[in-house]
Amino acid sequence: MIHVALAGASGRMGRQVLEQLLSATDFRLVGALESSRNPELGTDAGALIGRPTGVRLTDDVRRAIEKAHVVVDFSSPDATASVLRAAAEKGIACVVGTTGLTDEAKEALDEASTKVAVVAAPNMSVGVQTLGEILREAMRLLGPDFDVEILETHHRAKIDAPSGTALRLLEIATQAQGEASSSVRNGRKGNARRERGEIGVHAIRGGDVVGDHTVILAGDGERIEITHRATSRAVFASGALRAAQWAVGQPPGKYTMAQVLGLR
Ligand code: NAD
């Protein structure tokens, strides 16, 4: 039985993880962290989804994680930094799904990964890991004469732009292209002629879109467009629980979803 503490337990992702965790036989919820501004603090973490858990929402990170084998975090960058510090202190593995990490949170992540296993991925879905692998291979086959553009669409409430997944795809494209020749263009306006080696990244926001990512590889006379569409947050939640199961018992280190899934 894996004991899980959930950070950001009342959020869109938190509720999805909670649903799956409560339906699984091999996980137990032992802590639920929420913002000090959350009016539901002190109430049962499952109240929002109509499933009592016996675990109350708290804003005390140490209390939230004290009984956990692993912390699953879908919160905000500030919370992520304090979760990572507290988990490292207690020797508890972490799965970080939060995106838009600040420099402080990235430092906390690097530091924690010297003491505990940390799986960090801006996208926990199997499909997006596959999209990354396809992109890497497509760019290898097509060579440097194909221009790369990355488009992402998300719901109106998403805070960070471009999405963490778009930034991960950018990282893959930059590596495939050879870092020295790459430059990044976020959106275009005015005199925006394309430079060779430029990678465009464009964010669209609206409605309740869970998350769409398209990479366009455009050459002379032809182009390839590779798209992943998430239609349910359940795919991120099941990926996060798979990562949680995998992370428990791993030696300290910073791990990717591709490693969790055995893709590389
Ligand atoms: P959300 O706003 O619905 O939920 C975030 C929750 O965190 C809220 O309930 C909020 O009250 C809570 N929170 C804020 N500050 C906190 C603090 N200091 N301590 C504890 N809790 C705090 O957002 P969401 O859509 O659930 O997304 C959460 C994060 O996960 C975002 O960064 C998003 O980009 C990311 N995300 C990642 C994946 C992935 O697969 N890795 C998928 C979807 C979303």
PDB file of C-alpha atoms and ligand atoms in Angstrom:
ATOM      1  CA  MET A   1       0.000   0.000   0.000  1.00  0.00           C
ATOM      2  CA  ILE A   2       1.520   3.313  -1.068  1.00  0.00           C
ATOM      3  CA  HIS A   3       0.798   6.275   1.184  1.00  0.00           C
ATOM      4  CA  VAL A   4       0.237   9.429  -0.862  1.00  0.00           C
ATOM      5  CA  ALA A   5       0.084  13.088   0.165  1.00  0.00           C
ATOM      6  CA  LEU A   6      -1.541  15.352  -2.376  1.00  0.00           C
ATOM      7  CA  ALA A   7      -0.559  19.017  -2.798  1.00  0.00           C
ATOM      8  CA  GLY A   8      -3.173  21.212  -4.467  1.00  0.00           C
ATOM      9  CA  ALA A   9      -5.815  18.663  -3.468  1.00  0.00           C
ATOM     10  CA  SER A  10      -8.850  20.871  -4.272  1.00  0.00           C
ATOM     11  CA  GLY A  11      -7.662  21.966  -7.710  1.00  0.00           C
ATOM     12  CA  ARG A  12      -8.750  20.621 -11.115  1.00  0.00           C
ATOM     13  CA  MET A  13      -5.855  18.143 -11.162  1.00  0.00           C
ATOM     14  CA  GLY A  14      -5.976  17.464  -7.421  1.00  0.00           C
ATOM     15  CA  ARG A  15      -9.596  16.313  -7.703  1.00  0.00           C
ATOM     16  CA  GLN A  16      -8.746  14.016 -10.641  1.00  0.00           C
ATOM     17  CA  VAL A  17      -5.861  12.419  -8.755  1.00  0.00           C
ATOM     18  CA  LEU A  18      -8.094  12.032  -5.704  1.00  0.00           C
ATOM     19  CA  GLU A  19     -10.814  10.262  -7.754  1.00  0.00           C
ATOM     20  CA  GLN A  20      -8.319   7.724  -9.107  1.00  0.00           C
ATOM     21  CA  LEU A  21      -6.429   7.292  -5.867  1.00  0.00           C
ATOM     22  CA  LEU A  22      -9.631   6.525  -3.937  1.00  0.00           C
ATOM     23  CA  SER A  23     -10.712   3.985  -6.555  1.00  0.00           C
ATOM     24  CA  ALA A  24      -7.351   2.155  -6.524  1.00  0.00           C
ATOM     25  CA  THR A  25      -6.594  -0.629  -4.065  1.00  0.00           C
ATOM     26  CA  ASP A  26      -2.845  -0.017  -3.833  1.00  0.00           C
ATOM     27  CA  PHE A  27      -2.878   3.661  -2.768  1.00  0.00           C
ATOM     28  CA  ARG A  28      -3.981   5.366   0.416  1.00  0.00           C
ATOM     29  CA  LEU A  29      -4.438   9.118   0.870  1.00  0.00           C
ATOM     30  CA  VAL A  30      -2.595  10.210   4.025  1.00  0.00           C
ATOM     31  CA  GLY A  31      -2.340  13.983   3.578  1.00  0.00           C
ATOM     32  CA  ALA A  32      -3.912  16.803   1.583  1.00  0.00           C
ATOM     33  CA  LEU A  33      -2.237  20.203   1.267  1.00  0.00           C
ATOM     34  CA  GLU A  34      -4.075  23.324   0.185  1.00  0.00           C
ATOM     35  CA  SER A  35      -3.478  27.055   0.072  1.00  0.00           C
ATOM     36  CA  SER A  36      -3.955  29.039   3.300  1.00  0.00           C
ATOM     37  CA  ARG A  37      -6.494  31.078   1.286  1.00  0.00           C
ATOM     38  CA  ASN A  38      -8.643  28.029   0.583  1.00  0.00           C
ATOM     39  CA  PRO A  39     -11.974  28.413   2.460  1.00  0.00           C
ATOM     40  CA  GLU A  40     -12.340  24.613   2.642  1.00  0.00           C
ATOM     41  CA  LEU A  41      -9.296  24.171   4.946  1.00  0.00           C
ATOM     42  CA  GLY A  42     -10.112  21.789   7.794  1.00  0.00           C
ATOM     43  CA  THR A  43     -12.836  19.978   5.849  1.00  0.00           C
ATOM     44  CA  ASP A  44     -12.538  16.481   4.398  1.00  0.00           C
ATOM     45  CA  ALA A  45     -10.299  16.481   1.290  1.00  0.00           C
ATOM     46  CA  GLY A  46     -12.866  14.367  -0.584  1.00  0.00           C
ATOM     47  CA  ALA A  47     -15.854  16.634   0.095  1.00  0.00           C
ATOM     48  CA  LEU A  48     -15.506  18.411  -3.255  1.00  0.00           C
ATOM     49  CA  ILE A  49     -15.900  15.139  -5.147  1.00  0.00           C
ATOM     50  CA  GLY A  50     -18.481  13.710  -2.767  1.00  0.00           C
ATOM     51  CA  ARG A  51     -16.207  10.956  -1.440  1.00  0.00           C
ATOM     52  CA  PRO A  52     -15.111  11.134   2.195  1.00  0.00           C
ATOM     53  CA  THR A  53     -11.431  10.312   2.769  1.00  0.00           C
ATOM     54  CA  GLY A  54     -10.934  10.801   6.506  1.00  0.00           C
ATOM     55  CA  VAL A  55      -8.117  13.234   5.614  1.00  0.00           C
ATOM     56  CA  ARG A  56      -8.597  16.939   6.221  1.00  0.00           C
ATOM     57  CA  LEU A  57      -7.257  19.726   4.039  1.00  0.00           C
ATOM     58  CA  THR A  58      -4.365  21.514   5.718  1.00  0.00           C
ATOM     59  CA  ASP A  59      -2.036  24.364   4.806  1.00  0.00           C
ATOM     60  CA  ASP A  60       0.733  22.901   6.999  1.00  0.00           C
ATOM     61  CA  VAL A  61       3.132  21.209   4.595  1.00  0.00           C
ATOM     62  CA  ARG A  62       4.940  19.173   7.255  1.00  0.00           C
ATOM     63  CA  ARG A  63       1.683  17.818   8.658  1.00  0.00           C
ATOM     64  CA  ALA A  64       0.378  17.069   5.179  1.00  0.00           C
ATOM     65  CA  ILE A  65       3.335  14.900   4.208  1.00  0.00           C
ATOM     66  CA  GLU A  66       4.382  13.343   7.537  1.00  0.00           C
ATOM     67  CA  LYS A  67       2.835   9.900   6.879  1.00  0.00           C
ATOM     68  CA  ALA A  68       3.528   9.773   3.127  1.00  0.00           C
ATOM     69  CA  HIS A  69       5.809   7.565   1.065  1.00  0.00           C
ATOM     70  CA  VAL A  70       5.369   9.959  -1.847  1.00  0.00           C
ATOM     71  CA  VAL A  71       3.949  13.448  -2.461  1.00  0.00           C
ATOM     72  CA  VAL A  72       2.039  14.192  -5.664  1.00  0.00           C
ATOM     73  CA  ASP A  73       2.070  17.920  -6.423  1.00  0.00           C
ATOM     74  CA  PHE A  74      -0.319  19.787  -8.729  1.00  0.00           C
ATOM     75  CA  SER A  75      -0.411  23.163  -7.001  1.00  0.00           C
ATOM     76  CA  SER A  76       1.487  26.397  -7.622  1.00  0.00           C
ATOM     77  CA  PRO A  77       5.234  27.052  -7.966  1.00  0.00           C
ATOM     78  CA  ASP A  78       5.483  28.578  -4.437  1.00  0.00           C
ATOM     79  CA  ALA A  79       3.850  25.553  -2.875  1.00  0.00           C
ATOM     80  CA  THR A  80       6.005  23.213  -4.974  1.00  0.00           C
ATOM     81  CA  ALA A  81       9.200  24.752  -3.602  1.00  0.00           C
ATOM     82  CA  SER A  82       8.095  24.263   0.024  1.00  0.00           C
ATOM     83  CA  VAL A  83       6.768  20.741  -0.665  1.00  0.00           C
ATOM     84  CA  LEU A  84      10.117  19.767  -2.185  1.00  0.00           C
ATOM     85  CA  ARG A  85      12.092  21.168   0.733  1.00  0.00           C
ATOM     86  CA  ALA A  86       9.901  19.442   3.335  1.00  0.00           C
ATOM     87  CA  ALA A  87       9.885  16.127   1.427  1.00  0.00           C
ATOM     88  CA  ALA A  88      13.665  16.147   1.021  1.00  0.00           C
ATOM     89  CA  GLU A  89      14.056  16.770   4.762  1.00  0.00           C
ATOM     90  CA  LYS A  90      11.849  13.747   5.537  1.00  0.00           C
ATOM     91  CA  GLY A  91      13.214  11.469   2.781  1.00  0.00           C
ATOM     92  CA  ILE A  92       9.889  11.332   0.899  1.00  0.00           C
ATOM     93  CA  ALA A  93       9.756  10.845  -2.898  1.00  0.00           C
ATOM     94  CA  CYS A  94       8.023  13.519  -5.013  1.00  0.00           C
ATOM     95  CA  VAL A  95       6.038  13.643  -8.226  1.00  0.00           C
ATOM     96  CA  VAL A  96       5.890  17.230  -9.499  1.00  0.00           C
ATOM     97  CA  GLY A  97       3.237  18.030 -12.076  1.00  0.00           C
ATOM     98  CA  THR A  98       3.104  21.778 -11.422  1.00  0.00           C
ATOM     99  CA  THR A  99       4.301  23.892 -14.350  1.00  0.00           C
ATOM    100  CA  GLY A 100       5.625  27.427 -14.703  1.00  0.00           C
ATOM    101  CA  LEU A 101       8.198  26.666 -11.988  1.00  0.00           C
ATOM    102  CA  THR A 102      10.089  29.727 -10.745  1.00  0.00           C
ATOM    103  CA  ASP A 103      13.880  29.740 -10.399  1.00  0.00           C
ATOM    104  CA  GLU A 104      13.357  29.197  -6.660  1.00  0.00           C
ATOM    105  CA  ALA A 105      11.193  26.119  -7.305  1.00  0.00           C
ATOM    106  CA  LYS A 106      13.677  24.769  -9.873  1.00  0.00           C
ATOM    107  CA  GLU A 107      16.498  25.185  -7.335  1.00  0.00           C
ATOM    108  CA  ALA A 108      14.422  23.408  -4.679  1.00  0.00           C
ATOM    109  CA  LEU A 109      13.787  20.605  -7.185  1.00  0.00           C
ATOM    110  CA  ASP A 110      17.494  20.193  -7.985  1.00  0.00           C
ATOM    111  CA  GLU A 111      18.363  20.262  -4.299  1.00  0.00           C
ATOM    112  CA  ALA A 112      15.634  17.757  -3.337  1.00  0.00           C
ATOM    113  CA  SER A 113      16.729  15.367  -6.078  1.00  0.00           C
ATOM    114  CA  THR A 114      20.093  14.942  -4.327  1.00  0.00           C
ATOM    115  CA  LYS A 115      18.216  13.474  -1.338  1.00  0.00           C
ATOM    116  CA  VAL A 116      15.070  11.796  -2.715  1.00  0.00           C
ATOM    117  CA  ALA A 117      13.609  10.546  -6.005  1.00  0.00           C
ATOM    118  CA  VAL A 118      11.799  13.363  -7.841  1.00  0.00           C
ATOM    119  CA  VAL A 119       9.775  12.716 -10.981  1.00  0.00           C
ATOM    120  CA  ALA A 120       9.078  16.063 -12.653  1.00  0.00           C
ATOM    121  CA  ALA A 121       7.116  16.319 -15.867  1.00  0.00           C
ATOM    122  CA  PRO A 122       5.049  19.163 -17.303  1.00  0.00           C
ATOM    123  CA  ASN A 123       2.825  16.529 -18.860  1.00  0.00           C
ATOM    124  CA  MET A 124       2.179  13.118 -17.326  1.00  0.00           C
ATOM    125  CA  SER A 125       0.289  11.602 -20.259  1.00  0.00           C
ATOM    126  CA  VAL A 126       1.647   8.634 -22.202  1.00  0.00           C
ATOM    127  CA  GLY A 127       0.552  10.326 -25.442  1.00  0.00           C
ATOM    128  CA  VAL A 128       2.661  13.431 -24.934  1.00  0.00           C
ATOM    129  CA  GLN A 129       5.774  11.395 -24.123  1.00  0.00           C
ATOM    130  CA  THR A 130       5.158   9.611 -27.440  1.00  0.00           C
ATOM    131  CA  LEU A 131       4.705  12.950 -29.219  1.00  0.00           C
ATOM    132  CA  GLY A 132       8.147  13.974 -27.923  1.00  0.00           C
ATOM    133  CA  GLU A 133       9.714  10.759 -29.224  1.00  0.00           C
ATOM    134  CA  ILE A 134       8.020  11.195 -32.623  1.00  0.00           C
ATOM    135  CA  LEU A 135       9.248  14.800 -32.824  1.00  0.00           C
ATOM    136  CA  ARG A 136      12.834  13.780 -32.068  1.00  0.00           C
ATOM    137  CA  GLU A 137      12.738  11.074 -34.757  1.00  0.00           C
ATOM    138  CA  ALA A 138      10.942  13.276 -37.332  1.00  0.00           C
ATOM    139  CA  MET A 139      13.536  16.021 -36.962  1.00  0.00           C
ATOM    140  CA  ARG A 140      16.358  13.512 -37.323  1.00  0.00           C
ATOM    141  CA  LEU A 141      14.817  12.206 -40.558  1.00  0.00           C
ATOM    142  CA  LEU A 142      13.869  15.604 -42.020  1.00  0.00           C
ATOM    143  CA  GLY A 143      17.127  17.435 -41.297  1.00  0.00           C
ATOM    144  CA  PRO A 144      17.707  21.175 -40.874  1.00  0.00           C
ATOM    145  CA  ASP A 145      15.672  22.450 -43.872  1.00  0.00           C
ATOM    146  CA  PHE A 146      12.315  22.028 -42.114  1.00  0.00           C
ATOM    147  CA  ASP A 147      11.111  24.915 -39.941  1.00  0.00           C
ATOM    148  CA  VAL A 148       9.670  24.073 -36.528  1.00  0.00           C
ATOM    149  CA  GLU A 149       6.646  25.799 -34.983  1.00  0.00           C
ATOM    150  CA  ILE A 150       5.003  24.741 -31.716  1.00  0.00           C
ATOM    151  CA  LEU A 151       1.363  25.647 -30.972  1.00  0.00           C
ATOM    152  CA  GLU A 152      -0.475  25.045 -27.730  1.00  0.00           C
ATOM    153  CA  THR A 153      -4.087  25.665 -26.672  1.00  0.00           C
ATOM    154  CA  HIS A 154      -5.393  25.577 -23.096  1.00  0.00           C
ATOM    155  CA  HIS A 155      -8.431  26.601 -21.018  1.00  0.00           C
ATOM    156  CA  ARG A 156      -8.945  30.236 -20.049  1.00  0.00           C
ATOM    157  CA  ALA A 157      -7.812  29.748 -16.417  1.00  0.00           C
ATOM    158  CA  LYS A 158      -4.330  28.452 -17.174  1.00  0.00           C
ATOM    159  CA  ILE A 159      -1.768  30.699 -15.492  1.00  0.00           C
ATOM    160  CA  ASP A 160       1.530  30.030 -17.277  1.00  0.00           C
ATOM    161  CA  ALA A 161       2.272  30.533 -20.975  1.00  0.00           C
ATOM    162  CA  PRO A 162       3.653  28.928 -22.996  1.00  0.00           C
ATOM    163  CA  SER A 163       2.679  25.633 -21.366  1.00  0.00           C
ATOM    164  CA  GLY A 164       5.284  23.477 -19.673  1.00  0.00           C
ATOM    165  CA  THR A 165       4.634  20.852 -22.346  1.00  0.00           C
ATOM    166  CA  ALA A 166       5.339  23.344 -25.153  1.00  0.00           C
ATOM    167  CA  LEU A 167       8.600  24.253 -23.395  1.00  0.00           C
ATOM    168  CA  ARG A 168       9.494  20.557 -23.163  1.00  0.00           C
ATOM    169  CA  LEU A 169       8.773  20.109 -26.892  1.00  0.00           C
ATOM    170  CA  LEU A 170      10.917  23.197 -27.533  1.00  0.00           C
ATOM    171  CA  GLU A 171      13.736  21.616 -25.537  1.00  0.00           C
ATOM    172  CA  ILE A 172      13.497  18.435 -27.612  1.00  0.00           C
ATOM    173  CA  ALA A 173      13.423  20.418 -30.881  1.00  0.00           C
ATOM    174  CA  THR A 174      16.366  22.569 -29.798  1.00  0.00           C
ATOM    175  CA  GLN A 175      18.427  19.503 -28.926  1.00  0.00           C
ATOM    176  CA  ALA A 176      17.492  17.827 -32.218  1.00  0.00           C
ATOM    177  CA  GLN A 177      18.401  20.954 -34.174  1.00  0.00           C
ATOM    178  CA  GLY A 178      21.708  21.538 -32.412  1.00  0.00           C
ATOM    179  CA  GLU A 179      21.504  24.136 -29.662  1.00  0.00           C
ATOM    180  CA  ALA A 180      23.920  26.622 -31.259  1.00  0.00           C
ATOM    181  CA  SER A 181      21.731  27.258 -34.299  1.00  0.00           C
ATOM    182  CA  SER A 182      18.395  27.623 -32.458  1.00  0.00           C
ATOM    183  CA  SER A 183      16.569  30.775 -31.439  1.00  0.00           C
ATOM    184  CA  VAL A 184      13.071  31.024 -29.976  1.00  0.00           C
ATOM    185  CA  ARG A 185      10.252  33.330 -31.124  1.00  0.00           C
ATOM    186  CA  ASN A 186       7.208  33.618 -28.847  1.00  0.00           C
ATOM    187  CA  GLY A 187       4.437  34.856 -31.138  1.00  0.00           C
ATOM    188  CA  ARG A 188       4.994  37.226 -34.078  1.00  0.00           C
ATOM    189  CA  LYS A 189       3.996  40.800 -34.849  1.00  0.00           C
ATOM    190  CA  GLY A 190       5.259  43.464 -37.214  1.00  0.00           C
ATOM    191  CA  ASN A 191       8.429  42.744 -39.171  1.00  0.00           C
ATOM    192  CA  ALA A 192       8.686  39.132 -38.119  1.00  0.00           C
ATOM    193  CA  ARG A 193      10.505  37.429 -40.954  1.00  0.00           C
ATOM    194  CA  ARG A 194      11.573  33.955 -39.981  1.00  0.00           C
ATOM    195  CA  GLU A 195      15.267  33.342 -39.283  1.00  0.00           C
ATOM    196  CA  ARG A 196      16.879  30.035 -40.145  1.00  0.00           C
ATOM    197  CA  GLY A 197      16.958  27.827 -37.040  1.00  0.00           C
ATOM    198  CA  GLU A 198      14.216  29.840 -35.368  1.00  0.00           C
ATOM    199  CA  ILE A 199      11.619  27.859 -33.402  1.00  0.00           C
ATOM    200  CA  GLY A 200       8.244  29.564 -32.988  1.00  0.00           C
ATOM    201  CA  VAL A 201       6.190  28.938 -29.839  1.00  0.00           C
ATOM    202  CA  HIS A 202       2.590  30.181 -29.709  1.00  0.00           C
ATOM    203  CA  ALA A 203       0.034  30.023 -26.900  1.00  0.00           C
ATOM    204  CA  ILE A 204      -3.756  30.163 -27.382  1.00  0.00           C
ATOM    205  CA  ARG A 205      -6.166  30.446 -24.420  1.00  0.00           C
ATOM    206  CA  GLY A 206      -9.905  29.907 -24.245  1.00  0.00           C
ATOM    207  CA  GLY A 207     -12.866  27.931 -22.947  1.00  0.00           C
ATOM    208  CA  ASP A 208     -12.288  24.645 -21.195  1.00  0.00           C
ATOM    209  CA  VAL A 209      -9.621  23.116 -23.475  1.00  0.00           C
ATOM    210  CA  VAL A 210      -7.725  20.532 -21.400  1.00  0.00           C
ATOM    211  CA  GLY A 211      -4.569  20.783 -23.536  1.00  0.00           C
ATOM    212  CA  ASP A 212      -3.693  20.598 -27.233  1.00  0.00           C
ATOM    213  CA  HIS A 213      -0.148  20.621 -28.631  1.00  0.00           C
ATOM    214  CA  THR A 214       0.816  20.700 -32.293  1.00  0.00           C
ATOM    215  CA  VAL A 215       4.286  20.714 -33.784  1.00  0.00           C
ATOM    216  CA  ILE A 216       4.485  21.862 -37.408  1.00  0.00           C
ATOM    217  CA  LEU A 217       7.524  20.791 -39.403  1.00  0.00           C
ATOM    218  CA  ALA A 218       7.373  22.883 -42.577  1.00  0.00           C
ATOM    219  CA  GLY A 219       9.612  22.405 -45.583  1.00  0.00           C
ATOM    220  CA  ASP A 220       9.427  23.617 -49.210  1.00  0.00           C
ATOM    221  CA  GLY A 221       6.367  22.078 -50.839  1.00  0.00           C
ATOM    222  CA  GLU A 222       5.303  19.927 -47.892  1.00  0.00           C
ATOM    223  CA  ARG A 223       4.789  19.914 -44.147  1.00  0.00           C
ATOM    224  CA  ILE A 224       4.105  17.521 -41.313  1.00  0.00           C
ATOM    225  CA  GLU A 225       1.849  18.403 -38.392  1.00  0.00           C
ATOM    226  CA  ILE A 226       1.911  16.239 -35.279  1.00  0.00           C
ATOM    227  CA  THR A 227      -0.872  16.855 -32.768  1.00  0.00           C
ATOM    228  CA  HIS A 228      -1.702  15.577 -29.315  1.00  0.00           C
ATOM    229  CA  ARG A 229      -5.057  16.466 -27.771  1.00  0.00           C
ATOM    230  CA  ALA A 230      -5.872  15.718 -24.162  1.00  0.00           C
ATOM    231  CA  THR A 231      -9.641  15.467 -23.783  1.00  0.00           C
ATOM    232  CA  SER A 232      -9.599  14.464 -20.113  1.00  0.00           C
ATOM    233  CA  ARG A 233      -7.395  15.340 -17.134  1.00  0.00           C
ATOM    234  CA  ALA A 234      -7.691  11.679 -16.141  1.00  0.00           C
ATOM    235  CA  VAL A 235      -4.687  10.890 -18.377  1.00  0.00           C
ATOM    236  CA  PHE A 236      -2.459  13.234 -16.349  1.00  0.00           C
ATOM    237  CA  ALA A 237      -3.764  11.838 -13.068  1.00  0.00           C
ATOM    238  CA  SER A 238      -3.167   8.203 -14.016  1.00  0.00           C
ATOM    239  CA  GLY A 239       0.337   9.126 -15.243  1.00  0.00           C
ATOM    240  CA  ALA A 240       1.031  10.876 -11.937  1.00  0.00           C
ATOM    241  CA  LEU A 241      -0.057   7.829  -9.917  1.00  0.00           C
ATOM    242  CA  ARG A 242       2.043   5.570 -12.122  1.00  0.00           C
ATOM    243  CA  ALA A 243       4.997   7.891 -11.452  1.00  0.00           C
ATOM    244  CA  ALA A 244       4.223   7.836  -7.711  1.00  0.00           C
ATOM    245  CA  GLN A 245       4.296   4.038  -7.641  1.00  0.00           C
ATOM    246  CA  TRP A 246       7.542   4.010  -9.632  1.00  0.00           C
ATOM    247  CA  ALA A 247       9.262   6.709  -7.552  1.00  0.00           C
ATOM    248  CA  VAL A 248       8.838   4.933  -4.204  1.00  0.00           C
ATOM    249  CA  GLY A 249      12.027   2.971  -3.622  1.00  0.00           C
ATOM    250  CA  GLN A 250      14.025   4.681  -6.397  1.00  0.00           C
ATOM    251  CA  PRO A 251      17.390   6.153  -5.368  1.00  0.00           C
ATOM    252  CA  PRO A 252      17.670   9.965  -5.153  1.00  0.00           C
ATOM    253  CA  GLY A 253      17.651  11.659  -8.539  1.00  0.00           C
ATOM    254  CA  LYS A 254      15.668  13.744 -10.990  1.00  0.00           C
ATOM    255  CA  TYR A 255      13.571  11.531 -13.263  1.00  0.00           C
ATOM    256  CA  THR A 256      11.367  12.093 -16.317  1.00  0.00           C
ATOM    257  CA  MET A 257       8.077  10.482 -17.362  1.00  0.00           C
ATOM    258  CA  ALA A 258       9.943   8.820 -20.225  1.00  0.00           C
ATOM    259  CA  GLN A 259      12.006   6.976 -17.589  1.00  0.00           C
ATOM    260  CA  VAL A 260       8.880   6.066 -15.606  1.00  0.00           C
ATOM    261  CA  LEU A 261       7.312   4.622 -18.757  1.00  0.00           C
ATOM    262  CA  GLY A 262      10.527   2.885 -19.797  1.00  0.00           C
ATOM    263  CA  LEU A 263      10.673   4.797 -23.091  1.00  0.00           C
ATOM    264  CA  ARG A 264      14.347   5.685 -22.627  1.00  0.00           C
TER     265      ARG A 264
HETATM  266  P1  NAD B   1      -5.874  24.654 -10.169  1.00  0.00           P
HETATM  267  O1  NAD B   1      -5.697  26.125 -10.012  1.00  0.00           O
HETATM  268  O2  NAD B   1      -7.219  24.113 -10.488  1.00  0.00           O
HETATM  269  O3  NAD B   1      -5.348  23.916  -8.838  1.00  0.00           O
HETATM  270  C1  NAD B   1      -4.238  24.300  -8.103  1.00  0.00           C
HETATM  271  C2  NAD B   1      -4.562  24.052  -6.630  1.00  0.00           C
HETATM  272  O4  NAD B   1      -3.393  24.351  -5.870  1.00  0.00           O
HETATM  273  C3  NAD B   1      -5.688  24.974  -6.119  1.00  0.00           C
HETATM  274  O5  NAD B   1      -6.648  24.213  -5.418  1.00  0.00           O
HETATM  275  C4  NAD B   1      -4.959  25.945  -5.210  1.00  0.00           C
HETATM  276  O6  NAD B   1      -5.757  26.396  -4.107  1.00  0.00           O
HETATM  277  C5  NAD B   1      -3.792  25.080  -4.736  1.00  0.00           C
HETATM  278  N1  NAD B   1      -2.704  25.902  -4.200  1.00  0.00           N
HETATM  279  C6  NAD B   1      -2.324  27.138  -4.595  1.00  0.00           C
HETATM  280  N2  NAD B   1      -1.333  27.598  -3.798  1.00  0.00           N
HETATM  281  C7  NAD B   1      -1.103  26.614  -2.892  1.00  0.00           C
HETATM  282  C8  NAD B   1      -0.220  26.502  -1.789  1.00  0.00           C
HETATM  283  N3  NAD B   1       0.649  27.471  -1.474  1.00  0.00           N
HETATM  284  N4  NAD B   1      -0.223  25.335  -1.081  1.00  0.00           N
HETATM  285  C9  NAD B   1      -1.084  24.347  -1.392  1.00  0.00           C
HETATM  286  N5  NAD B   1      -1.976  24.416  -2.407  1.00  0.00           N
HETATM  287  C10 NAD B   1      -1.967  25.523  -3.153  1.00  0.00           C
HETATM  288  O7  NAD B   1      -4.827  24.219 -11.273  1.00  0.00           O
HETATM  289  P2  NAD B   1      -4.746  22.820 -12.050  1.00  0.00           P
HETATM  290  O8  NAD B   1      -5.399  22.966 -13.382  1.00  0.00           O
HETATM  291  O9  NAD B   1      -5.163  21.699 -11.147  1.00  0.00           O
HETATM  292  O10 NAD B   1      -3.190  22.750 -12.340  1.00  0.00           O
HETATM  293  C11 NAD B   1      -2.254  22.725 -11.272  1.00  0.00           C
HETATM  294  C12 NAD B   1      -0.849  22.721 -11.867  1.00  0.00           C
HETATM  295  O11 NAD B   1      -0.634  21.494 -12.568  1.00  0.00           O
HETATM  296  C13 NAD B   1      -0.598  23.839 -12.890  1.00  0.00           C
HETATM  297  O12 NAD B   1       0.737  24.272 -12.765  1.00  0.00           O
HETATM  298  C14 NAD B   1      -0.809  23.143 -14.231  1.00  0.00           C
HETATM  299  O13 NAD B   1      -0.132  23.753 -15.307  1.00  0.00           O
HETATM  300  C15 NAD B   1      -0.227  21.782 -13.909  1.00  0.00           C
HETATM  301  N6  NAD B   1      -0.691  20.669 -14.755  1.00  0.00           N
HETATM  302  C16 NAD B   1       0.214  19.707 -15.007  1.00  0.00           C
HETATM  303  C17 NAD B   1      -0.141  18.595 -15.721  1.00  0.00           C
HETATM  304  C18 NAD B   1       0.868  17.491 -15.931  1.00  0.00           C
HETATM  305  O14 NAD B   1       0.546  16.469 -16.558  1.00  0.00           O
HETATM  306  N7  NAD B   1       2.082  17.639 -15.400  1.00  0.00           N
HETATM  307  C19 NAD B   1      -1.444  18.469 -16.215  1.00  0.00           C
HETATM  308  C20 NAD B   1      -2.384  19.481 -15.939  1.00  0.00           C
HETATM  309  C21 NAD B   1      -1.989  20.577 -15.185  1.00  0.00           C
END
